[in-house]
């Protein structure tokens, strides 16, 4: 009787691990398609105001932003440069 209990508990544990793995894989696939961020800073520092959003929506032509970033910048500017290139 004890062997059946161990087998059942092992199957439940294995099933739980498989279910958790499947959920993580699905969340990972969804996160590649649906990207969003929350701005939890005190003053909503990294969010656009509604006036800025309205202004961008009203533009007829695409906006081109050109940035010139030098190599060998001191910290923290080098980090900002890498972040800008990644964008």
Coordinates of N, CA and C in Angstrom, one line a residue:
X1 N 0.8 -1.2 0.0 CA 0.0 0.0 0.0 C 0.9 1.3 0.0
X2 N 2.0 1.2 0.7 CA 2.9 2.3 0.8 C 3.5 2.6 -0.6
X3 N 3.8 1.6 -1.4 CA 4.4 1.7 -2.7 C 3.4 2.5 -3.6
X4 N 2.1 2.2 -3.6 CA 1.1 2.9 -4.4 C 1.1 4.4 -4.0
X5 N 1.2 4.7 -2.7 CA 1.1 6.1 -2.3 C 2.4 6.8 -2.8
X6 N 3.5 6.2 -2.7 CA 4.8 6.8 -3.2 C 4.7 7.0 -4.7
X7 N 4.1 6.0 -5.5 CA 4.0 6.1 -6.9 C 3.0 7.3 -7.3
X8 N 1.9 7.3 -6.5 CA 0.9 8.4 -6.8 C 1.5 9.7 -6.5
X9 N 2.2 9.9 -5.4 CA 2.8 11.2 -5.1 C 3.9 11.6 -6.1
X10 N 4.6 10.6 -6.6 CA 5.6 10.9 -7.6 C 5.0 11.3 -8.9
X11 N 3.9 10.7 -9.3 CA 3.2 11.0 -10.5 C 2.6 12.4 -10.4
X12 N 2.0 12.8 -9.2 CA 1.5 14.1 -9.0 C 2.6 15.2 -9.0
X13 N 3.7 14.9 -8.4 CA 4.9 15.8 -8.4 C 5.4 16.0 -9.8
X14 N 5.5 14.9 -10.6 CA 6.0 15.0 -12.0 C 5.0 15.8 -12.8
X15 N 3.7 15.5 -12.6 CA 2.7 16.2 -13.3 C 2.7 17.7 -13.0
X16 N 2.9 18.0 -11.7 CA 3.0 19.4 -11.4 C 4.2 20.1 -12.0
X17 N 5.3 19.5 -12.1 CA 6.5 20.0 -12.7 C 6.2 20.2 -14.2
X18 N 5.6 19.3 -14.9 CA 5.3 19.4 -16.3 C 4.3 20.6 -16.5
X19 N 3.3 20.7 -15.7 CA 2.3 21.8 -15.8 C 3.0 23.1 -15.6
X20 N 3.9 23.2 -14.6 CA 4.6 24.5 -14.4 C 5.5 24.8 -15.6
X21 N 6.2 23.8 -16.1 CA 7.0 24.0 -17.3 C 6.2 24.5 -18.5
X22 N 5.0 23.9 -18.7 CA 4.2 24.3 -19.8 C 3.7 25.7 -19.6
X23 N 3.3 26.1 -18.4 CA 2.9 27.4 -18.2 C 4.0 28.5 -18.4
X24 N 5.2 28.1 -18.0 CA 6.3 29.0 -18.2 C 6.6 29.2 -19.7
X25 N 6.6 28.1 -20.4 CA 6.8 28.1 -21.9 C 5.8 29.0 -22.6
X26 N 4.5 28.8 -22.2 CA 3.4 29.6 -22.8 C 3.6 31.1 -22.5
X27 N 3.9 31.4 -21.2 CA 4.1 32.8 -20.8 C 5.3 33.4 -21.6
X28 N 6.4 32.6 -21.8 CA 7.5 33.1 -22.5 C 7.2 33.4 -24.0
X29 N 6.4 32.5 -24.6 CA 6.0 32.8 -26.0 C 5.1 34.0 -26.1
X30 N 4.2 34.1 -25.1 CA 3.3 35.3 -25.1 C 4.1 36.6 -24.9
X31 N 5.1 36.5 -24.0 CA 5.8 37.8 -23.8 C 6.6 38.2 -25.0
X32 N 7.0 37.3 -25.9 CA 7.7 37.7 -27.1 C 6.7 38.5 -28.0
X33 N 5.5 38.1 -28.0 CA 4.5 38.8 -28.9 C 3.9 40.0 -28.3
X34 N 3.6 40.0 -27.0 CA 2.9 41.1 -26.3 C 3.9 41.7 -25.3
X35 N 4.4 42.9 -25.7 CA 5.3 43.6 -24.9 C 4.7 44.8 -24.3
X36 N 4.8 45.0 -23.0 CA 4.3 46.2 -22.3 C 5.1 46.4 -21.1
X37 N 5.1 47.6 -20.6 CA 5.8 48.0 -19.4 C 4.9 48.9 -18.5
X38 N 5.2 48.8 -17.2 CA 4.5 49.7 -16.3 C 5.5 50.6 -15.7
X39 N 5.1 51.9 -15.7 CA 5.9 52.9 -15.1 C 5.5 53.1 -13.6
X40 N 6.2 52.6 -12.7 CA 5.9 52.7 -11.3 C 6.7 53.8 -10.6
X41 N 7.4 54.6 -11.3 CA 8.2 55.7 -10.7 C 7.2 56.7 -10.1
X42 N 7.8 57.4 -9.1 CA 6.9 58.4 -8.4 C 6.2 59.4 -9.3
X43 N 7.0 60.0 -10.1 CA 6.4 61.0 -11.0 C 6.1 60.6 -12.4
X44 N 5.9 59.3 -12.6 CA 5.7 58.7 -13.9 C 6.8 59.2 -14.9
X45 N 8.0 59.1 -14.4 CA 9.2 59.6 -15.1 C 9.3 59.1 -16.5
X46 N 9.0 57.9 -16.8 CA 9.3 57.3 -18.1 C 8.0 57.1 -18.9
X47 N 7.0 57.9 -18.6 CA 5.7 57.9 -19.3 C 5.5 59.2 -20.1
X48 N 4.8 59.1 -21.2 CA 4.5 60.3 -22.0 C 3.2 60.9 -21.4
X49 N 3.1 62.2 -21.4 CA 1.9 62.8 -21.0 C 0.8 62.7 -22.1
X50 N -0.4 62.9 -21.8 CA -1.5 62.7 -22.8 C -1.3 63.8 -23.9
X51 N -0.8 65.0 -23.6 CA -0.5 66.0 -24.6 C 0.5 65.5 -25.6
X52 N 1.6 64.9 -25.1 CA 2.6 64.4 -25.9 C 2.1 63.3 -26.8
X53 N 1.3 62.4 -26.3 CA 0.7 61.3 -27.1 C -0.2 61.9 -28.2
X54 N -1.0 62.9 -27.8 CA -1.9 63.5 -28.8 C -1.0 64.2 -29.9
X55 N 0.0 64.8 -29.6 CA 0.9 65.5 -30.5 C 1.5 64.5 -31.5
X56 N 2.0 63.4 -31.0 CA 2.6 62.3 -31.9 C 1.5 61.7 -32.8
X57 N 0.3 61.5 -32.3 CA -0.7 61.0 -33.1 C -1.1 61.9 -34.2
X58 N -1.0 63.2 -34.0 CA -1.4 64.2 -35.0 C -0.4 64.4 -36.1
X59 N 0.9 63.9 -35.9 CA 1.9 64.1 -36.9 C 1.6 63.3 -38.2
X60 N 1.8 63.9 -39.3 CA 1.4 63.2 -40.6 C 2.6 62.4 -41.1
X61 N 3.8 62.9 -40.9 CA 5.0 62.2 -41.4 C 5.7 61.4 -40.3
X62 N 6.4 60.4 -40.7 CA 7.2 59.6 -39.7 C 8.3 60.5 -39.0
X63 N 8.6 60.2 -37.8 CA 9.6 61.0 -37.1 C 10.9 60.2 -37.1
X64 N 12.0 60.8 -37.5 CA 13.3 60.2 -37.5 C 14.2 60.8 -36.4
X65 N 14.7 60.0 -35.6 CA 15.5 60.5 -34.5 C 17.0 60.0 -34.7
X66 N 17.9 60.9 -34.8 CA 19.3 60.5 -35.1 C 20.1 60.9 -33.8
X67 N 20.8 60.0 -33.3 CA 21.7 60.2 -32.1 C 23.1 59.9 -32.4
X68 N 24.0 60.7 -32.0 CA 25.4 60.5 -32.2 C 26.0 60.2 -30.8
X69 N 26.5 58.9 -30.7 CA 27.0 58.5 -29.4 C 28.5 58.1 -29.6
X70 N 29.4 58.7 -28.8 CA 30.8 58.4 -28.9 C 31.2 57.1 -28.2
X71 N 32.2 56.5 -28.7 CA 32.7 55.3 -28.0 C 33.6 55.8 -26.9
X72 N 33.8 55.0 -25.8 CA 34.6 55.3 -24.7 C 34.1 56.3 -23.8
X73 N 32.8 56.4 -23.7 CA 32.2 57.4 -22.7 C 32.4 56.9 -21.3
X74 N 32.5 57.8 -20.3 CA 32.6 57.4 -18.9 C 31.3 56.9 -18.4
X75 N 31.3 56.1 -17.3 CA 30.0 55.6 -16.7 C 29.3 56.8 -16.1
X76 N 28.1 56.9 -16.1 CA 27.0 56.0 -16.6 C 26.6 56.3 -18.0
X77 N 27.4 57.2 -18.7 CA 27.0 57.6 -20.0 C 27.2 56.4 -21.0
X78 N 28.2 55.6 -20.8 CA 28.4 54.4 -21.6 C 27.2 53.4 -21.5
X79 N 26.6 53.3 -20.4 CA 25.5 52.4 -20.2 C 24.3 53.0 -21.0
X80 N 24.1 54.3 -20.9 CA 23.0 54.9 -21.7 C 23.2 54.8 -23.2
X81 N 24.5 54.9 -23.6 CA 24.8 54.7 -25.0 C 24.4 53.2 -25.5
X82 N 24.8 52.2 -24.7 CA 24.5 50.9 -25.0 C 23.0 50.7 -25.0
X83 N 22.3 51.2 -24.1 CA 20.8 51.1 -24.0 C 20.2 51.7 -25.3
X84 N 20.7 52.9 -25.7 CA 20.1 53.6 -26.9 C 20.4 52.7 -28.1
X85 N 21.6 52.1 -28.2 CA 21.9 51.3 -29.4 C 20.9 50.1 -29.4
X86 N 20.7 49.5 -28.2 CA 19.8 48.3 -28.2 C 18.4 48.7 -28.6
X87 N 17.9 49.9 -28.3 CA 16.6 50.3 -28.7 C 16.5 50.3 -30.2

